[in-house]
Amino acid sequence: MKNLCLIPLLLLVFNVFGQDLEGAWKLTYLNGDKVTEEESVKIFQDGYFAFGTKKADTTNHFIGAGGGTYALEGEQAYSETFDFYTTDPEKVGTSVGYNLDFVDAKMVLSYTKKGHNVIEIWEKISDRDDELNGTWVITGRKRDGELHTMTPGARRTIKILGGGRFQWIAFNSETKEFSGTGGGNYTAQNGKYTEYIEFFSRDDSRVGASLGFDYAVKDGAWHHSGLSSKGDPIYEIWSNYREAYLEKQEEQ
């Protein structure tokens, strides 16, 4: 496998346009070395991506996260524009270009970092689809029985679901401030939504816990209700991220 990483990308036989990025991916090799000490999972959904990285040991210590919009810009050309990046906030608002290809159903990303060539190999975990697959932004919350709506701005909380994985992120893309993130596996069936936490930036000890909620999709919005991790009742409304935020930004 290490030799595979060193093959020039022009020799790779699969074309990116014949592949589907959407779903969840795990970083398996970095510059020919198998990734064993850390676990990085990246979700692609509806033109948005997010990743979370933690220690691959019993501590489950959170290391970092990043995400934003992505674009395919031609054969083997791919770019990411960051909304948040915990280990290097100065990347927020900037775009990074990559060469992107596929070999043996694995995603190969290559780029230059500080004058050095970097090759990442990602393996798809799942492309499972359900009615909650998508990128969402919170637009409403009940307080004392009264629904309060909110308009997403520079400070926003999003949740991306794809390939059976979820990740939520709270950040401010204007100040580059990061407030928190968490993610893992989820199930969504018959109006019951359950999250199984695999990383949490605010408290590593929450890893392994599960939280169950009721859900319904009404007029394209996700209604999410139940009890928080602290036992407090919650009722939230999540809207399609592109419609509620991106398209409004494009109109300005």
PDB file of C-alpha atoms in Angstrom:
ATOM      1  CA  MET A   1       0.000   0.000   0.000  1.00  0.00           C
ATOM      2  CA  LYS A   2       2.890   2.324   0.758  1.00  0.00           C
ATOM      3  CA  ASN A   3       4.118   1.977  -2.820  1.00  0.00           C
ATOM      4  CA  LEU A   4       0.627   2.815  -4.054  1.00  0.00           C
ATOM      5  CA  CYS A   5       0.798   6.170  -2.298  1.00  0.00           C
ATOM      6  CA  LEU A   6       3.880   7.100  -4.296  1.00  0.00           C
ATOM      7  CA  ILE A   7       2.394   6.434  -7.727  1.00  0.00           C
ATOM      8  CA  PRO A   8       2.013   9.709  -9.627  1.00  0.00           C
ATOM      9  CA  LEU A   9      -1.599  10.743  -9.743  1.00  0.00           C
ATOM     10  CA  LEU A  10      -1.575  10.848 -13.526  1.00  0.00           C
ATOM     11  CA  LEU A  11      -1.306   7.042 -13.504  1.00  0.00           C
ATOM     12  CA  LEU A  12      -4.410   6.550 -11.388  1.00  0.00           C
ATOM     13  CA  VAL A  13      -7.103   4.961 -13.473  1.00  0.00           C
ATOM     14  CA  PHE A  14     -10.369   6.181 -12.002  1.00  0.00           C
ATOM     15  CA  ASN A  15     -11.853   9.528 -12.896  1.00  0.00           C
ATOM     16  CA  VAL A  16     -13.344  11.698 -10.135  1.00  0.00           C
ATOM     17  CA  PHE A  17     -16.496  12.350 -12.121  1.00  0.00           C
ATOM     18  CA  GLY A  18     -17.309   8.635 -12.057  1.00  0.00           C
ATOM     19  CA  GLN A  19     -17.265   8.644  -8.266  1.00  0.00           C
ATOM     20  CA  ASP A  20     -19.603  10.006  -5.617  1.00  0.00           C
ATOM     21  CA  LEU A  21     -17.995  12.100  -2.895  1.00  0.00           C
ATOM     22  CA  GLU A  22     -21.089  12.230  -0.726  1.00  0.00           C
ATOM     23  CA  GLY A  23     -20.966  10.083   2.380  1.00  0.00           C
ATOM     24  CA  ALA A  24     -18.474   9.484   5.189  1.00  0.00           C
ATOM     25  CA  TRP A  25     -14.750   8.801   4.728  1.00  0.00           C
ATOM     26  CA  LYS A  26     -11.905   7.793   7.064  1.00  0.00           C
ATOM     27  CA  LEU A  27      -8.249   8.814   6.624  1.00  0.00           C
ATOM     28  CA  THR A  28      -6.252   5.571   6.321  1.00  0.00           C
ATOM     29  CA  TYR A  29      -2.846   6.538   4.874  1.00  0.00           C
ATOM     30  CA  LEU A  30      -0.763   9.722   5.033  1.00  0.00           C
ATOM     31  CA  ASN A  31       2.310   9.943   2.779  1.00  0.00           C
ATOM     32  CA  GLY A  32       2.424   6.153   2.538  1.00  0.00           C
ATOM     33  CA  ASP A  33       2.208   5.515   6.283  1.00  0.00           C
ATOM     34  CA  LYS A  34      -0.832   3.852   7.797  1.00  0.00           C
ATOM     35  CA  VAL A  35      -2.710   6.192  10.142  1.00  0.00           C
ATOM     36  CA  THR A  36      -3.007   4.414  13.497  1.00  0.00           C
ATOM     37  CA  GLU A  37      -2.564   6.958  16.304  1.00  0.00           C
ATOM     38  CA  GLU A  38      -5.355   9.311  15.235  1.00  0.00           C
ATOM     39  CA  GLU A  39      -8.816   8.864  13.736  1.00  0.00           C
ATOM     40  CA  SER A  40     -10.111  11.393  11.202  1.00  0.00           C
ATOM     41  CA  VAL A  41     -13.585  11.115   9.679  1.00  0.00           C
ATOM     42  CA  LYS A  42     -14.778  13.469   6.946  1.00  0.00           C
ATOM     43  CA  ILE A  43     -18.371  13.915   5.774  1.00  0.00           C
ATOM     44  CA  PHE A  44     -19.323  15.302   2.346  1.00  0.00           C
ATOM     45  CA  GLN A  45     -22.939  16.325   1.791  1.00  0.00           C
ATOM     46  CA  ASP A  46     -24.718  18.856  -0.434  1.00  0.00           C
ATOM     47  CA  GLY A  47     -21.547  20.762  -1.347  1.00  0.00           C
ATOM     48  CA  TYR A  48     -20.363  20.995   2.273  1.00  0.00           C
ATOM     49  CA  PHE A  49     -17.706  19.055   4.165  1.00  0.00           C
ATOM     50  CA  ALA A  50     -16.667  18.678   7.793  1.00  0.00           C
ATOM     51  CA  PHE A  51     -14.081  16.559   9.551  1.00  0.00           C
ATOM     52  CA  GLY A  52     -13.224  15.729  13.128  1.00  0.00           C
ATOM     53  CA  THR A  53     -10.004  14.195  14.456  1.00  0.00           C
ATOM     54  CA  LYS A  54      -9.421  12.472  17.785  1.00  0.00           C
ATOM     55  CA  LYS A  55      -6.838  10.221  19.424  1.00  0.00           C
ATOM     56  CA  ALA A  56      -7.331   6.581  18.430  1.00  0.00           C
ATOM     57  CA  ASP A  57      -6.889   5.291  21.973  1.00  0.00           C
ATOM     58  CA  THR A  58      -8.947   4.937  25.135  1.00  0.00           C
ATOM     59  CA  THR A  59      -8.691   8.675  25.906  1.00  0.00           C
ATOM     60  CA  ASN A  60     -10.634   9.635  22.734  1.00  0.00           C
ATOM     61  CA  HIS A  61      -8.975  13.037  23.138  1.00  0.00           C
ATOM     62  CA  PHE A  62     -10.268  15.612  20.659  1.00  0.00           C
ATOM     63  CA  ILE A  63      -7.535  16.975  18.359  1.00  0.00           C
ATOM     64  CA  GLY A  64      -9.206  19.232  15.824  1.00  0.00           C
ATOM     65  CA  ALA A  65     -11.879  19.913  13.217  1.00  0.00           C
ATOM     66  CA  GLY A  66     -12.394  21.824  10.001  1.00  0.00           C
ATOM     67  CA  GLY A  67     -14.965  22.339   7.308  1.00  0.00           C
ATOM     68  CA  GLY A  68     -16.669  24.540   4.754  1.00  0.00           C
ATOM     69  CA  THR A  69     -17.791  24.390   1.148  1.00  0.00           C
ATOM     70  CA  TYR A  70     -16.102  22.371  -1.578  1.00  0.00           C
ATOM     71  CA  ALA A  71     -16.105  22.465  -5.365  1.00  0.00           C
ATOM     72  CA  LEU A  72     -15.083  20.196  -8.227  1.00  0.00           C
ATOM     73  CA  GLU A  73     -13.420  22.500 -10.743  1.00  0.00           C
ATOM     74  CA  GLY A  74     -12.484  20.202 -13.598  1.00  0.00           C
ATOM     75  CA  GLU A  75     -10.840  16.868 -14.136  1.00  0.00           C
ATOM     76  CA  GLN A  76      -8.960  15.989 -10.927  1.00  0.00           C
ATOM     77  CA  ALA A  77      -9.286  19.586  -9.635  1.00  0.00           C
ATOM     78  CA  TYR A  78     -10.909  20.046  -6.239  1.00  0.00           C
ATOM     79  CA  SER A  79     -10.961  22.937  -3.753  1.00  0.00           C
ATOM     80  CA  GLU A  80     -12.087  23.571  -0.184  1.00  0.00           C
ATOM     81  CA  THR A  81     -13.070  26.950   1.298  1.00  0.00           C
ATOM     82  CA  PHE A  82     -12.943  26.941   5.089  1.00  0.00           C
ATOM     83  CA  ASP A  83     -15.645  28.242   7.425  1.00  0.00           C
ATOM     84  CA  PHE A  84     -13.829  26.909  10.489  1.00  0.00           C
ATOM     85  CA  TYR A  85     -10.465  25.286  11.183  1.00  0.00           C
ATOM     86  CA  THR A  86      -9.521  24.720  14.806  1.00  0.00           C
ATOM     87  CA  THR A  87      -5.789  24.080  14.463  1.00  0.00           C
ATOM     88  CA  ASP A  88      -5.161  27.027  12.113  1.00  0.00           C
ATOM     89  CA  PRO A  89      -7.901  29.711  12.336  1.00  0.00           C
ATOM     90  CA  GLU A  90      -6.103  31.859   9.747  1.00  0.00           C
ATOM     91  CA  LYS A  91      -7.293  29.379   7.109  1.00  0.00           C
ATOM     92  CA  VAL A  92     -10.896  30.521   7.668  1.00  0.00           C
ATOM     93  CA  GLY A  93     -12.129  32.322   4.559  1.00  0.00           C
ATOM     94  CA  THR A  94      -9.332  30.952   2.377  1.00  0.00           C
ATOM     95  CA  SER A  95      -9.441  28.256  -0.304  1.00  0.00           C
ATOM     96  CA  VAL A  96      -7.050  25.358  -0.810  1.00  0.00           C
ATOM     97  CA  GLY A  97      -6.681  23.465  -4.088  1.00  0.00           C
ATOM     98  CA  TYR A  98      -6.006  19.736  -4.384  1.00  0.00           C
ATOM     99  CA  ASN A  99      -5.562  17.051  -6.990  1.00  0.00           C
ATOM    100  CA  LEU A 100      -8.324  14.508  -6.473  1.00  0.00           C
ATOM    101  CA  ASP A 101      -8.587  11.013  -7.876  1.00  0.00           C
ATOM    102  CA  PHE A 102      -9.774   7.536  -6.979  1.00  0.00           C
ATOM    103  CA  VAL A 103      -8.025   4.173  -7.032  1.00  0.00           C
ATOM    104  CA  ASP A 104      -9.541   0.894  -5.863  1.00  0.00           C
ATOM    105  CA  ALA A 105     -12.559   2.912  -4.623  1.00  0.00           C
ATOM    106  CA  LYS A 106     -10.290   4.954  -2.314  1.00  0.00           C
ATOM    107  CA  MET A 107     -10.100   8.749  -2.491  1.00  0.00           C
ATOM    108  CA  VAL A 108      -6.624  10.191  -3.061  1.00  0.00           C
ATOM    109  CA  LEU A 109      -5.964  13.855  -2.221  1.00  0.00           C
ATOM    110  CA  SER A 110      -2.585  15.404  -3.027  1.00  0.00           C
ATOM    111  CA  TYR A 111      -1.386  18.944  -2.340  1.00  0.00           C
ATOM    112  CA  THR A 112       1.627  20.994  -1.302  1.00  0.00           C
ATOM    113  CA  LYS A 113       2.032  22.184   2.291  1.00  0.00           C
ATOM    114  CA  LYS A 114       4.933  24.430   3.288  1.00  0.00           C
ATOM    115  CA  GLY A 115       6.896  23.291   0.253  1.00  0.00           C
ATOM    116  CA  HIS A 116       6.316  19.584   0.857  1.00  0.00           C
ATOM    117  CA  ASN A 117       4.112  17.220  -1.133  1.00  0.00           C
ATOM    118  CA  VAL A 118       1.335  15.574   0.864  1.00  0.00           C
ATOM    119  CA  ILE A 119      -0.731  12.561  -0.183  1.00  0.00           C
ATOM    120  CA  GLU A 120      -3.799  11.475   1.782  1.00  0.00           C
ATOM    121  CA  ILE A 121      -5.783   8.301   1.137  1.00  0.00           C
ATOM    122  CA  TRP A 122      -9.349   8.138   2.425  1.00  0.00           C
ATOM    123  CA  GLU A 123     -11.580   5.062   2.517  1.00  0.00           C
ATOM    124  CA  LYS A 124     -15.353   5.396   2.347  1.00  0.00           C
ATOM    125  CA  ILE A 125     -17.102   4.239   5.517  1.00  0.00           C
ATOM    126  CA  SER A 126     -20.616   4.471   4.138  1.00  0.00           C
ATOM    127  CA  ASP A 127     -22.862   6.295   1.683  1.00  0.00           C
ATOM    128  CA  ARG A 128     -26.037   5.368   3.560  1.00  0.00           C
ATOM    129  CA  ASP A 129     -28.971   7.608   2.708  1.00  0.00           C
ATOM    130  CA  ASP A 130     -32.010   8.604   4.798  1.00  0.00           C
ATOM    131  CA  GLU A 131     -34.394  11.543   5.050  1.00  0.00           C
ATOM    132  CA  LEU A 132     -32.050  13.487   7.362  1.00  0.00           C
ATOM    133  CA  ASN A 133     -29.053  13.331   5.024  1.00  0.00           C
ATOM    134  CA  GLY A 134     -28.020  16.912   4.386  1.00  0.00           C
ATOM    135  CA  THR A 135     -26.332  20.012   5.741  1.00  0.00           C
ATOM    136  CA  TRP A 136     -28.516  21.890   8.207  1.00  0.00           C
ATOM    137  CA  VAL A 137     -28.368  25.175  10.115  1.00  0.00           C
ATOM    138  CA  ILE A 138     -30.358  25.962  13.248  1.00  0.00           C
ATOM    139  CA  THR A 139     -33.097  28.542  12.611  1.00  0.00           C
ATOM    140  CA  GLY A 140     -35.500  28.102  15.528  1.00  0.00           C
ATOM    141  CA  ARG A 141     -35.662  27.098  19.178  1.00  0.00           C
ATOM    142  CA  LYS A 142     -38.429  26.893  21.765  1.00  0.00           C
ATOM    143  CA  ARG A 143     -37.939  28.690  25.070  1.00  0.00           C
ATOM    144  CA  ASP A 144     -40.583  28.497  27.798  1.00  0.00           C
ATOM    145  CA  GLY A 145     -42.988  27.009  25.286  1.00  0.00           C
ATOM    146  CA  GLU A 146     -42.568  29.852  22.777  1.00  0.00           C
ATOM    147  CA  LEU A 147     -40.829  29.352  19.430  1.00  0.00           C
ATOM    148  CA  HIS A 148     -38.093  31.871  18.651  1.00  0.00           C
ATOM    149  CA  THR A 149     -36.717  32.035  15.114  1.00  0.00           C
ATOM    150  CA  MET A 150     -33.200  33.127  14.186  1.00  0.00           C
ATOM    151  CA  THR A 151     -31.476  34.175  10.983  1.00  0.00           C
ATOM    152  CA  PRO A 152     -28.080  32.521  10.428  1.00  0.00           C
ATOM    153  CA  GLY A 153     -25.245  35.009  10.113  1.00  0.00           C
ATOM    154  CA  ALA A 154     -21.499  34.950  10.666  1.00  0.00           C
ATOM    155  CA  ARG A 155     -22.180  33.211  13.975  1.00  0.00           C
ATOM    156  CA  ARG A 156     -24.061  29.987  13.277  1.00  0.00           C
ATOM    157  CA  THR A 157     -24.475  26.365  14.268  1.00  0.00           C
ATOM    158  CA  ILE A 158     -24.640  23.746  11.557  1.00  0.00           C
ATOM    159  CA  LYS A 159     -25.056  19.984  11.495  1.00  0.00           C
ATOM    160  CA  ILE A 160     -23.987  17.771   8.604  1.00  0.00           C
ATOM    161  CA  LEU A 161     -25.367  14.243   8.217  1.00  0.00           C
ATOM    162  CA  GLY A 162     -24.202  11.763   5.601  1.00  0.00           C
ATOM    163  CA  GLY A 163     -23.189   8.130   5.327  1.00  0.00           C
ATOM    164  CA  GLY A 164     -24.646   7.342   8.740  1.00  0.00           C
ATOM    165  CA  ARG A 165     -22.379   9.926  10.410  1.00  0.00           C
ATOM    166  CA  PHE A 166     -23.163  13.306  11.962  1.00  0.00           C
ATOM    167  CA  GLN A 167     -21.137  16.325  13.035  1.00  0.00           C
ATOM    168  CA  TRP A 168     -22.361  19.594  14.538  1.00  0.00           C
ATOM    169  CA  ILE A 169     -20.217  22.717  14.675  1.00  0.00           C
ATOM    170  CA  ALA A 170     -20.722  26.129  16.310  1.00  0.00           C
ATOM    171  CA  PHE A 171     -18.488  28.881  14.929  1.00  0.00           C
ATOM    172  CA  ASN A 172     -18.196  32.477  13.757  1.00  0.00           C
ATOM    173  CA  SER A 173     -16.776  32.691  10.232  1.00  0.00           C
ATOM    174  CA  GLU A 174     -16.220  36.454  10.543  1.00  0.00           C
ATOM    175  CA  THR A 175     -14.175  36.475  13.765  1.00  0.00           C
ATOM    176  CA  LYS A 176     -12.810  32.932  13.095  1.00  0.00           C
ATOM    177  CA  GLU A 177     -13.985  31.944  16.578  1.00  0.00           C
ATOM    178  CA  PHE A 178     -14.733  28.274  17.191  1.00  0.00           C
ATOM    179  CA  SER A 179     -17.224  27.377  19.941  1.00  0.00           C
ATOM    180  CA  GLY A 180     -17.457  23.592  19.783  1.00  0.00           C
ATOM    181  CA  THR A 181     -18.109  20.431  17.797  1.00  0.00           C
ATOM    182  CA  GLY A 182     -19.120  16.832  18.272  1.00  0.00           C
ATOM    183  CA  GLY A 183     -19.880  13.874  16.079  1.00  0.00           C
ATOM    184  CA  GLY A 184     -20.253  10.157  15.584  1.00  0.00           C
ATOM    185  CA  ASN A 185     -22.791   7.673  14.239  1.00  0.00           C
ATOM    186  CA  TYR A 186     -26.556   8.130  14.152  1.00  0.00           C
ATOM    187  CA  THR A 187     -29.766   6.291  13.341  1.00  0.00           C
ATOM    188  CA  ALA A 188     -33.018   7.850  12.116  1.00  0.00           C
ATOM    189  CA  GLN A 189     -36.059   5.600  11.863  1.00  0.00           C
ATOM    190  CA  ASN A 190     -39.788   5.961  12.450  1.00  0.00           C
ATOM    191  CA  GLY A 191     -39.482   9.422  13.984  1.00  0.00           C
ATOM    192  CA  LYS A 192     -36.712   8.409  16.398  1.00  0.00           C
ATOM    193  CA  TYR A 193     -33.241   9.922  16.020  1.00  0.00           C
ATOM    194  CA  THR A 194     -30.295   8.644  18.091  1.00  0.00           C
ATOM    195  CA  GLU A 195     -26.732   9.984  18.203  1.00  0.00           C
ATOM    196  CA  TYR A 196     -23.790   7.840  19.303  1.00  0.00           C
ATOM    197  CA  ILE A 197     -20.996  10.211  20.299  1.00  0.00           C
ATOM    198  CA  GLU A 198     -17.466   9.402  19.075  1.00  0.00           C
ATOM    199  CA  PHE A 199     -15.804  12.783  19.670  1.00  0.00           C
ATOM    200  CA  PHE A 200     -16.712  15.935  21.568  1.00  0.00           C
ATOM    201  CA  SER A 201     -14.474  18.994  21.734  1.00  0.00           C
ATOM    202  CA  ARG A 202     -15.807  20.195  25.087  1.00  0.00           C
ATOM    203  CA  ASP A 203     -15.615  16.954  27.078  1.00  0.00           C
ATOM    204  CA  ASP A 204     -13.782  13.787  25.987  1.00  0.00           C
ATOM    205  CA  SER A 205     -15.616  11.799  28.677  1.00  0.00           C
ATOM    206  CA  ARG A 206     -18.880  12.116  26.704  1.00  0.00           C
ATOM    207  CA  VAL A 207     -17.521   9.728  24.058  1.00  0.00           C
ATOM    208  CA  GLY A 208     -19.480   6.482  24.100  1.00  0.00           C
ATOM    209  CA  ALA A 209     -22.713   8.115  25.266  1.00  0.00           C
ATOM    210  CA  SER A 210     -25.893   8.052  23.198  1.00  0.00           C
ATOM    211  CA  LEU A 211     -28.716  10.579  23.023  1.00  0.00           C
ATOM    212  CA  GLY A 212     -32.202   9.835  21.717  1.00  0.00           C
ATOM    213  CA  PHE A 213     -34.644  12.371  20.275  1.00  0.00           C
ATOM    214  CA  ASP A 214     -37.895  12.603  18.359  1.00  0.00           C
ATOM    215  CA  TYR A 215     -37.762  14.034  14.861  1.00  0.00           C
ATOM    216  CA  ALA A 216     -40.020  15.030  11.995  1.00  0.00           C
ATOM    217  CA  VAL A 217     -39.361  16.711   8.653  1.00  0.00           C
ATOM    218  CA  LYS A 218     -42.042  19.346   8.017  1.00  0.00           C
ATOM    219  CA  ASP A 219     -42.021  21.565   4.907  1.00  0.00           C
ATOM    220  CA  GLY A 220     -38.348  20.741   4.401  1.00  0.00           C
ATOM    221  CA  ALA A 221     -37.343  21.673   7.971  1.00  0.00           C
ATOM    222  CA  TRP A 222     -36.065  19.218  10.586  1.00  0.00           C
ATOM    223  CA  HIS A 223     -37.955  19.434  13.899  1.00  0.00           C
ATOM    224  CA  HIS A 224     -35.750  17.999  16.651  1.00  0.00           C
ATOM    225  CA  SER A 225     -37.050  17.484  20.202  1.00  0.00           C
ATOM    226  CA  GLY A 226     -36.235  15.628  23.405  1.00  0.00           C
ATOM    227  CA  LEU A 227     -33.829  16.090  26.309  1.00  0.00           C
ATOM    228  CA  SER A 228     -30.336  17.570  26.143  1.00  0.00           C
ATOM    229  CA  SER A 229     -27.265  15.848  27.608  1.00  0.00           C
ATOM    230  CA  LYS A 230     -27.998  17.837  30.801  1.00  0.00           C
ATOM    231  CA  GLY A 231     -31.585  16.568  30.926  1.00  0.00           C
ATOM    232  CA  ASP A 232     -33.174  19.844  29.828  1.00  0.00           C
ATOM    233  CA  PRO A 233     -36.068  19.749  27.327  1.00  0.00           C
ATOM    234  CA  ILE A 234     -35.190  21.025  23.853  1.00  0.00           C
ATOM    235  CA  TYR A 235     -37.119  21.763  20.682  1.00  0.00           C
ATOM    236  CA  GLU A 236     -35.076  22.938  17.716  1.00  0.00           C
ATOM    237  CA  ILE A 237     -35.762  23.637  14.059  1.00  0.00           C
ATOM    238  CA  TRP A 238     -32.997  23.021  11.533  1.00  0.00           C
ATOM    239  CA  SER A 239     -33.267  24.320   7.960  1.00  0.00           C
ATOM    240  CA  ASN A 240     -31.510  23.445   4.721  1.00  0.00           C
ATOM    241  CA  TYR A 241     -28.140  25.210   4.921  1.00  0.00           C
ATOM    242  CA  ARG A 242     -27.994  26.258   1.283  1.00  0.00           C
ATOM    243  CA  GLU A 243     -31.490  27.750   1.310  1.00  0.00           C
ATOM    244  CA  ALA A 244     -31.305  29.362   4.758  1.00  0.00           C
ATOM    245  CA  TYR A 245     -27.766  30.751   4.554  1.00  0.00           C
ATOM    246  CA  LEU A 246     -25.721  30.301   1.368  1.00  0.00           C
ATOM    247  CA  GLU A 247     -28.334  31.536  -1.110  1.00  0.00           C
ATOM    248  CA  LYS A 248     -29.075  34.582   1.052  1.00  0.00           C
ATOM    249  CA  GLN A 249     -25.362  35.418   1.149  1.00  0.00           C
ATOM    250  CA  GLU A 250     -25.200  35.172  -2.640  1.00  0.00           C
ATOM    251  CA  GLU A 251     -28.079  37.659  -2.941  1.00  0.00           C
ATOM    252  CA  GLN A 252     -26.250  40.318  -0.915  1.00  0.00           C
TER     253      GLN A 252
END
